[in-house]
Short mmCIF file of C-alpha atoms in Angstrom, two decimals:
data_model
loop_
_atom_site.label_atom_id
_atom_site.label_comp_id
_atom_site.label_asym_id
_atom_site.label_seq_id
_atom_site.Cartn_x
_atom_site.Cartn_y
_atom_site.Cartn_z
CA UNK A 20 -25.30 8.77 10.01
CA UNK A 21 -25.04 7.95 6.41
CA UNK A 22 -26.42 4.68 4.81
CA UNK A 23 -24.01 3.56 2.12
CA UNK A 24 -26.67 1.37 0.52
CA UNK A 25 -29.39 3.91 0.66
CA UNK A 26 -30.95 5.41 -2.74
CA UNK A 27 -31.65 9.07 -2.70
CA UNK A 28 -30.95 12.56 -4.69
CA UNK A 29 -33.91 11.25 -7.16
CA UNK A 30 -33.65 9.04 -10.28
CA UNK A 31 -32.26 6.71 -8.16
CA UNK A 32 -28.39 7.97 -7.76
CA UNK A 33 -26.58 8.44 -4.39
CA UNK A 34 -25.47 12.18 -4.03
CA UNK A 35 -22.50 13.50 -1.91
CA UNK A 36 -22.33 16.90 -1.41
CA UNK A 37 -18.72 18.10 -0.65
CA UNK A 38 -18.30 21.09 1.58
CA UNK A 39 -14.64 21.95 1.81
CA UNK A 40 -14.10 24.09 5.43
CA UNK A 41 -11.46 26.18 6.81
CA UNK A 42 -12.01 28.23 9.65
CA UNK A 43 -15.94 28.65 8.82
CA UNK A 44 -17.19 28.09 12.58
CA UNK A 45 -19.23 31.00 11.88
CA UNK A 46 -21.05 29.59 8.68
CA UNK A 47 -21.00 26.40 8.63
CA UNK A 48 -23.78 25.08 10.18
CA UNK A 49 -26.23 27.54 8.20
CA UNK A 50 -24.64 25.94 5.17
CA UNK A 51 -25.58 22.37 6.08
CA UNK A 52 -28.79 23.35 7.31
CA UNK A 53 -29.68 25.29 3.55
CA UNK A 54 -27.90 21.93 1.86
CA UNK A 55 -30.57 19.63 3.80
CA UNK A 56 -33.12 22.14 2.94
CA UNK A 57 -32.73 21.98 -0.83
CA UNK A 58 -32.08 18.21 -1.37
CA UNK A 59 -31.52 14.71 0.33
CA UNK A 60 -28.35 13.83 -0.08
CA UNK A 61 -25.17 12.70 2.54
CA UNK A 62 -23.00 15.86 3.00
CA UNK A 63 -19.58 15.65 4.02
CA UNK A 64 -17.45 18.48 5.51
CA UNK A 65 -13.76 18.56 4.54
CA UNK A 66 -12.20 20.42 7.65
CA UNK A 67 -9.14 21.77 6.11
CA UNK A 68 -6.40 22.20 9.11
CA UNK A 69 -8.85 24.88 10.56
CA UNK A 70 -8.17 26.08 13.96
CA UNK A 71 -11.36 26.92 15.15
CA UNK A 72 -14.65 24.64 15.92
CA UNK A 73 -15.41 23.75 12.29
CA UNK A 74 -15.16 20.16 12.64
CA UNK A 75 -16.97 19.93 16.23
CA UNK A 76 -19.85 21.61 14.62
CA UNK A 77 -19.95 19.60 11.83
CA UNK A 78 -19.63 16.36 13.57
CA UNK A 79 -22.59 17.68 16.12
CA UNK A 80 -24.47 18.68 13.09
CA UNK A 81 -24.67 14.98 12.17
CA UNK A 82 -22.70 15.31 8.87
CA UNK A 83 -19.78 12.84 7.67
CA UNK A 84 -16.47 14.69 8.50
CA UNK A 85 -13.25 14.48 6.98
CA UNK A 86 -10.38 16.26 9.22
CA UNK A 87 -7.25 17.06 7.81
CA UNK A 88 -4.36 17.25 9.75
CA UNK A 89 -2.93 20.25 8.46
CA UNK A 90 -3.83 22.89 5.59
CA UNK A 91 -3.56 21.38 2.00
CA UNK A 92 -5.51 23.82 0.04
CA UNK A 93 -9.03 23.48 -1.55
CA UNK A 94 -7.56 21.30 -4.35
CA UNK A 95 -6.37 19.19 -1.69
CA UNK A 96 -9.43 19.21 0.16
CA UNK A 97 -11.57 18.31 -2.61
CA UNK A 98 -9.51 15.63 -3.53
CA UNK A 99 -10.36 13.91 -0.07
CA UNK A 100 -13.54 14.47 -1.02
CA UNK A 101 -13.33 12.55 -4.20
CA UNK A 102 -11.46 10.12 -2.66
CA UNK A 103 -14.52 9.08 0.00
CA UNK A 104 -17.13 9.47 -2.86
CA UNK A 105 -15.10 6.95 -5.14
CA UNK A 106 -14.74 4.77 -2.18
CA UNK A 107 -18.17 4.59 -0.77
CA UNK A 108 -19.90 4.29 -4.51
CA UNK A 109 -21.43 7.79 -4.86
CA UNK A 110 -22.76 8.29 -8.13
CA UNK A 111 -22.72 12.34 -8.30
CA UNK A 112 -20.57 14.74 -5.79
CA UNK A 113 -21.68 18.37 -5.37
CA UNK A 114 -18.93 20.89 -4.50
CA UNK A 115 -20.06 23.87 -2.39
CA UNK A 116 -18.07 26.43 -0.29
CA UNK A 117 -18.23 26.20 3.63
CA UNK A 118 -18.50 29.86 3.71
CA UNK A 119 -22.13 30.16 2.51
CA UNK A 120 -21.44 32.24 -1.06
CA UNK A 121 -23.34 29.28 -2.85
CA UNK A 122 -26.88 29.33 -2.84
CA UNK A 123 -27.85 25.79 -1.75
CA UNK A 124 -31.49 25.97 -3.39
CA UNK A 125 -29.67 25.64 -6.94
CA UNK A 126 -28.36 21.86 -6.07
CA UNK A 127 -31.27 19.90 -7.52
CA UNK A 128 -30.49 21.70 -10.64
CA UNK A 129 -26.73 21.02 -10.82
CA UNK A 130 -27.83 17.40 -9.75
CA UNK A 131 -30.86 17.40 -12.77
CA UNK A 132 -28.24 18.32 -15.51
CA UNK A 133 -25.88 15.55 -14.47
CA UNK A 134 -28.86 13.36 -14.28
CA UNK A 135 -29.82 14.01 -17.38
CA UNK A 136 -26.55 12.92 -18.72
CA UNK A 137 -25.87 16.32 -21.02
CA UNK A 138 -22.44 16.52 -19.44
CA UNK A 139 -20.00 14.88 -16.75
CA UNK A 140 -19.28 18.08 -14.93
CA UNK A 141 -21.69 21.14 -14.30
CA UNK A 142 -21.00 24.41 -13.10
CA UNK A 143 -22.50 26.70 -11.57
CA UNK A 144 -22.10 30.04 -13.17
CA UNK A 145 -22.82 33.55 -11.93
CA UNK A 146 -22.64 35.23 -14.88
CA UNK A 147 -24.31 33.23 -17.78
CA UNK A 148 -27.23 35.38 -16.70
CA UNK A 149 -27.58 38.45 -14.98
CA UNK A 150 -27.69 36.87 -11.50
CA UNK A 151 -26.81 40.33 -10.07
CA UNK A 152 -23.29 39.24 -8.85
CA UNK A 153 -21.05 42.08 -7.77
CA UNK A 154 -17.80 40.72 -6.53
CA UNK A 155 -14.40 42.59 -6.50
CA UNK A 156 -13.54 44.02 -9.88
CA UNK A 157 -10.35 42.23 -9.90
CA UNK A 158 -12.19 38.69 -9.40
CA UNK A 159 -14.66 39.27 -12.11
CA UNK A 160 -11.81 40.28 -14.34
CA UNK A 161 -9.85 37.18 -13.50
CA UNK A 162 -13.01 34.70 -13.73
CA UNK A 163 -13.36 36.60 -17.25
CA UNK A 164 -10.09 36.25 -18.39
CA UNK A 165 -9.76 32.35 -17.50
CA UNK A 166 -13.23 31.47 -18.80
CA UNK A 167 -11.92 33.07 -22.40
CA UNK A 168 -9.00 30.80 -22.17
CA UNK A 169 -11.16 28.28 -21.33
CA UNK A 170 -13.57 28.87 -24.10
CA UNK A 171 -10.90 28.69 -26.45
CA UNK A 172 -9.69 25.54 -25.41
CA UNK A 173 -12.47 23.62 -24.88
CA UNK A 174 -13.80 25.20 -27.92
CA UNK A 175 -17.11 25.99 -26.17
CA UNK A 176 -18.55 29.14 -24.53
CA UNK A 177 -17.57 29.13 -20.71
CA UNK A 178 -18.88 32.46 -18.69
CA UNK A 179 -17.79 31.52 -15.17
CA UNK A 180 -14.78 29.01 -15.23
CA UNK A 181 -13.53 29.66 -11.87
CA UNK A 182 -16.95 28.71 -9.96
CA UNK A 183 -16.39 26.52 -7.10
CA UNK A 184 -20.09 25.68 -7.24
CA UNK A 185 -20.24 22.00 -9.33
CA UNK A 186 -21.31 18.43 -9.81
CA UNK A 187 -19.76 15.73 -10.89
CA UNK A 188 -20.38 12.11 -12.35
CA UNK A 189 -18.89 8.93 -10.97
CA UNK A 190 -16.35 9.08 -13.75
CA UNK A 191 -15.10 12.25 -12.73
CA UNK A 192 -15.43 11.49 -9.27
CA UNK A 193 -13.07 8.77 -9.90
CA UNK A 194 -10.39 10.82 -11.85
CA UNK A 195 -10.13 13.50 -9.59
CA UNK A 196 -9.85 11.20 -6.50
CA UNK A 197 -6.93 9.83 -8.66
CA UNK A 198 -5.56 13.32 -9.80
CA UNK A 199 -6.50 16.35 -9.07
CA UNK A 200 -4.76 20.16 -8.89
CA UNK A 201 -3.70 21.00 -5.08
CA UNK A 202 -4.39 24.58 -5.28
CA UNK A 203 -6.60 26.91 -7.21
CA UNK A 204 -7.98 23.54 -9.10
CA UNK A 205 -11.21 24.88 -10.68
CA UNK A 206 -10.17 25.95 -14.04
CA UNK A 207 -7.14 23.22 -14.09
CA UNK A 208 -9.93 20.35 -13.61
CA UNK A 209 -11.95 21.72 -16.23
CA UNK A 210 -9.29 21.44 -18.87
CA UNK A 211 -8.34 18.07 -17.57
CA UNK A 212 -12.29 17.00 -17.83
CA UNK A 213 -12.13 18.14 -21.43
CA UNK A 214 -8.62 16.14 -22.18
CA UNK A 215 -10.43 13.11 -20.83
CA UNK A 216 -12.90 13.48 -23.28
CA UNK A 217 -15.63 14.26 -20.75
CA UNK A 218 -18.42 17.04 -21.39
CA UNK A 219 -18.39 20.65 -19.46
CA UNK A 220 -21.88 22.61 -19.26
CA UNK A 221 -22.96 25.36 -17.48
CA UNK A 222 -26.29 26.45 -15.56
CA UNK A 223 -27.10 29.87 -14.16
CA UNK A 224 -26.78 30.37 -10.42
CA UNK A 225 -27.13 32.94 -7.89
CA UNK A 226 -24.25 33.74 -5.50
CA UNK A 227 -24.47 35.59 -2.31
CA UNK A 228 -21.62 37.82 -1.06
CA UNK A 229 -19.84 36.33 1.55
CA UNK A 230 -21.09 35.10 4.79
CA UNK A 231 -18.23 34.28 7.45
CA UNK A 232 -14.17 33.55 6.34
CA UNK A 233 -12.65 35.25 3.83
CA UNK A 234 -11.71 33.88 0.05
CA UNK A 235 -8.57 31.75 -0.13
CA UNK A 236 -7.83 34.55 -3.02
CA UNK A 237 -6.63 38.00 -1.81
CA UNK A 238 -4.94 40.53 -3.86
CA UNK A 239 -1.37 39.37 -3.31
CA UNK A 240 -1.85 35.70 -4.46
CA UNK A 241 -3.92 36.62 -7.28
CA UNK A 242 -0.63 37.54 -9.56
CA UNK A 243 0.16 34.04 -8.12
CA UNK A 244 -2.75 32.21 -9.36
CA UNK A 245 -2.75 33.82 -12.94
CA UNK A 246 0.89 32.03 -13.18
CA UNK A 247 0.05 29.25 -11.78
CA UNK A 248 -2.99 28.26 -13.74
CA UNK A 249 -2.11 29.32 -16.84
CA UNK A 250 1.46 27.23 -16.39
CA UNK A 251 -0.74 24.34 -15.21
CA UNK A 252 -3.04 24.44 -18.46
CA UNK A 253 0.02 24.50 -20.67
CA UNK A 254 1.39 21.62 -18.74
CA UNK A 255 -1.62 19.44 -18.94
CA UNK A 256 -2.14 20.09 -22.80
CA UNK A 257 1.40 19.09 -23.27
CA UNK A 258 0.91 16.02 -21.34
CA UNK A 259 -1.91 15.14 -23.45
CA UNK A 260 0.15 15.79 -27.03
CA UNK A 261 3.08 13.66 -25.00
CA UNK A 262 0.51 10.69 -24.89
CA UNK A 263 -0.70 11.31 -28.40
CA UNK A 264 2.82 10.75 -29.55
CA UNK A 265 3.33 7.37 -27.42
CA UNK B 16 52.57 22.91 -1.71
CA UNK B 17 51.53 26.63 -1.74
CA UNK B 18 49.72 28.02 1.07
CA UNK B 19 46.32 27.97 -0.87
CA UNK B 20 46.71 24.15 -1.71
CA UNK B 21 47.33 23.75 1.97
CA UNK B 22 44.37 25.72 3.03
CA UNK B 23 42.25 24.12 0.49
CA UNK B 24 43.49 20.33 1.15
CA UNK B 25 42.69 21.37 5.35
CA UNK B 26 39.15 22.52 4.63
CA UNK B 27 38.36 19.37 2.23
CA UNK B 28 39.39 16.96 5.00
CA UNK B 29 37.61 18.97 7.64
CA UNK B 30 34.51 18.78 5.31
CA UNK B 31 34.95 14.58 5.03
CA UNK B 32 35.55 14.46 8.66
CA UNK B 33 31.89 16.75 9.22
CA UNK B 34 29.79 14.42 6.71
CA UNK B 35 31.13 11.49 8.21
CA UNK B 36 30.23 12.78 11.75
CA UNK B 37 26.67 13.77 10.52
CA UNK B 38 26.24 10.41 8.83
CA UNK B 39 27.42 8.56 12.35
CA UNK B 40 24.79 10.70 14.09
CA UNK B 41 22.09 9.87 11.39
CA UNK B 42 21.86 13.36 10.48
CA UNK B 43 22.12 12.93 7.35
CA UNK B 44 21.27 9.65 5.05
CA UNK B 45 23.79 7.66 3.35
CA UNK B 46 22.25 8.27 -0.03
CA UNK B 47 22.72 11.81 0.19
CA UNK B 48 26.25 12.05 2.09
CA UNK B 49 27.81 10.02 -1.05
CA UNK B 50 27.12 13.31 -3.11
CA UNK B 51 28.96 15.09 -0.76
CA UNK B 52 31.94 12.74 -0.45
CA UNK B 53 32.19 12.86 -4.06
CA UNK B 54 32.47 16.52 -3.66
CA UNK B 55 34.72 16.60 -1.00
CA UNK B 56 36.80 14.24 -3.24
CA UNK B 57 37.06 16.37 -6.07
CA UNK B 58 37.95 19.79 -3.97
CA UNK B 59 40.62 17.84 -2.53
CA UNK B 60 41.96 16.51 -6.24
CA UNK B 61 41.52 19.97 -7.27
CA UNK B 62 43.85 21.30 -4.31
CA UNK B 63 46.36 18.69 -4.69
CA UNK B 64 46.82 18.36 -8.23
CA UNK B 65 47.08 22.02 -9.74
CA UNK B 66 47.31 21.42 -13.32
CA UNK B 67 43.97 19.63 -13.30
CA UNK B 68 42.14 23.28 -12.94
CA UNK B 69 44.27 24.95 -15.15
CA UNK B 70 43.55 21.84 -17.91
CA UNK B 71 39.80 22.27 -17.17
CA UNK B 72 39.64 26.21 -17.35
CA UNK B 73 41.42 26.20 -20.96
CA UNK B 74 39.45 23.51 -22.19
CA UNK B 75 36.68 25.12 -21.54
CA UNK B 76 38.18 28.55 -22.94
CA UNK B 77 38.33 30.13 -19.33
CA UNK B 78 41.17 32.43 -19.03
CA UNK B 79 41.29 32.64 -15.18
CA UNK B 80 41.48 29.00 -13.45
CA UNK B 81 39.50 30.28 -10.71
CA UNK B 82 36.47 31.28 -12.81
CA UNK B 83 36.12 28.06 -14.36
CA UNK B 84 36.36 26.61 -10.65
CA UNK B 85 33.26 29.49 -9.83
CA UNK B 86 31.58 28.20 -12.84
CA UNK B 87 31.55 24.42 -12.08
CA UNK B 88 30.52 25.35 -8.20
CA UNK B 89 27.65 27.26 -9.55
CA UNK B 90 26.33 25.04 -12.09
CA UNK B 91 26.91 22.13 -9.14
CA UNK B 92 24.78 24.42 -6.89
CA UNK B 93 22.05 24.80 -9.67
CA UNK B 94 21.87 21.17 -10.12
CA UNK B 95 21.68 20.47 -6.38
CA UNK B 96 18.75 23.27 -5.46
CA UNK B 97 16.75 21.42 -8.37
CA UNK B 98 17.20 18.32 -6.85
CA UNK B 99 15.93 19.28 -3.72
CA UNK B 100 13.28 21.09 -4.92
CA UNK B 101 12.14 17.76 -6.73
CA UNK B 102 12.41 16.27 -3.18
CA UNK B 103 10.24 18.95 -2.09
CA UNK B 104 7.24 18.31 -4.46
CA UNK B 105 7.64 14.80 -3.83
CA UNK B 106 7.39 15.13 0.28
CA UNK B 107 4.60 17.29 -0.70
CA UNK B 108 2.58 14.71 -2.58
CA UNK B 109 3.54 12.38 -0.11
CA UNK B 110 2.28 14.54 2.77
CA UNK B 111 -0.85 15.07 1.08
CA UNK B 112 -1.52 11.71 0.45
CA UNK B 113 -1.06 10.65 4.17
CA UNK B 114 -3.07 13.77 5.77
CA UNK B 115 -6.07 12.65 3.29
CA UNK B 116 -5.49 9.02 4.26
CA UNK B 117 -5.55 10.12 7.79
CA UNK B 118 -8.69 12.08 7.68
CA UNK B 119 -10.32 8.89 5.91
CA UNK B 120 -9.21 6.69 8.62
CA UNK B 121 -10.21 8.54 11.64
CA UNK B 122 -13.72 8.88 10.05
CA UNK B 123 -13.91 5.05 9.87
CA UNK B 124 -12.52 5.15 13.26
CA UNK B 125 -15.02 7.31 14.49
CA UNK B 126 -18.01 5.58 13.06
CA UNK B 127 -16.50 2.38 14.25
CA UNK B 128 -16.78 3.83 17.89
CA UNK B 129 -20.06 5.40 17.36
CA UNK B 130 -21.48 1.56 16.64
CA UNK B 131 -19.29 -0.26 19.03
CA UNK B 132 -22.37 -1.99 20.11
CA UNK B 133 -23.46 -3.25 16.78
CA UNK B 134 -20.00 -3.94 15.61
CA UNK B 135 -19.47 -6.29 18.58
CA UNK B 136 -22.59 -7.98 17.98
CA UNK B 137 -21.76 -8.49 14.15
CA UNK B 138 -18.69 -9.96 15.21
CA UNK B 139 -20.23 -12.73 17.77
CA UNK B 140 -22.80 -13.46 15.34
CA UNK B 141 -20.13 -14.03 12.70
CA UNK B 142 -18.32 -16.42 15.43
CA UNK B 143 -21.25 -19.12 15.76
CA UNK B 144 -21.33 -21.69 12.85
CA UNK B 145 -24.29 -21.08 10.72
#
C-alpha cells in the first residue's frame, strides 16, 4: 500500500503515476506490471465508470484505486488523479494510459526532465524523433494540426501536443486539481500551463499500438474534438486578456 | 369578447392551474414556477386586453399583430433554452465534482477498513493519558 511519508522516485521527490482506465480489464494488469518494472512510484488507477473488472483487477494488484461512479471523461478522470496527488502531497504526477500504448520504460526520462527543473510539464512525443509510430492517418493529421496551433500560441516548437503520456510538477498538480478540462484535455491543458507562465518541454518516446480497449477518439467524434478544442483555446486566451484588463 | 380571446383565456387559466398543481406535488421548484406564472399572466393580459398586442406590434413596426406574438414567444423560448443550458452546465460540473469526491472518499474508507486493526489501536492509544 501507499506510504504517504516515503521518499521515492529518485532525487527525493514523491512520484504518483496516474493511470486513467475505462474498460481496460484486458490490459490494466500488464500496464501496472510495466510501470512497476520501470519506476519506483505509487500508482493510482482511475476507474472511469468501467463496466468490467478494471477496478477489481487494479485492487488485486495492490495499487491505489479511485473509482468514479459513472463516466466523467478522460479529463474528469485525470483531474481526480490530480486531486489525489495534491491532497497526498506528491511532487510529480505522471499520466499514462491504461491501454498499454505508452511504453512505461520512458517514465524515468519524463521524471528526470521534471526533476532537472527545466520545465513544469514534460510531454512524451511520438514525433520528436522518428519513433516509427504509425497511428491512423487522421489521428496523425489532427496531432500535427494542434501541435502547429500550439507552437504558434506558445512560441515554441511542439510536435505532439495531443500526447497523453506526460509528467507534471507540484505547481501543475495543484493547478490541474483546481481546474482541468472535462474532455479532450491534453491540448487545452498545455495552453493553460503556458498562460499560467509555466514551461512545456517535449522528449522523444516510443509508443506501441494499442493493447486492449479502444481510443476515446473515433472518427465520429474527431470533428467535435477539433471544434471543441479550438473553441476552448480561444476561450482560454480571451480569459487571460480579461484578467490583464482588470 | 371574441371566441379566440375566450379560448386564450381558458388556456392560460388551465396553464396556471397546471403549474400550481405541479408545485403542490413538488414536481416543480417554486423558483422555476414563478417564471411560468409570469408567462401565464402575460398570456392572460394579452388575451383579455386586445389593444395591447396591437400596440406592441405597431411599436415594433410589425404589421400583423400575431407575428409580434410569435416573435416575442420565440425570443422567450430562446432565452429559456439558454437558461436551461446554463443550468445543465452547472449540474454537470456539480455531478463531476461529486463523482470525484465520492471516488476519493471511497478510497479512504477502503483503506481505513483494510487497516482496521491499526486504526483501533491508535484510537485506544489516544484515549490513554500521555
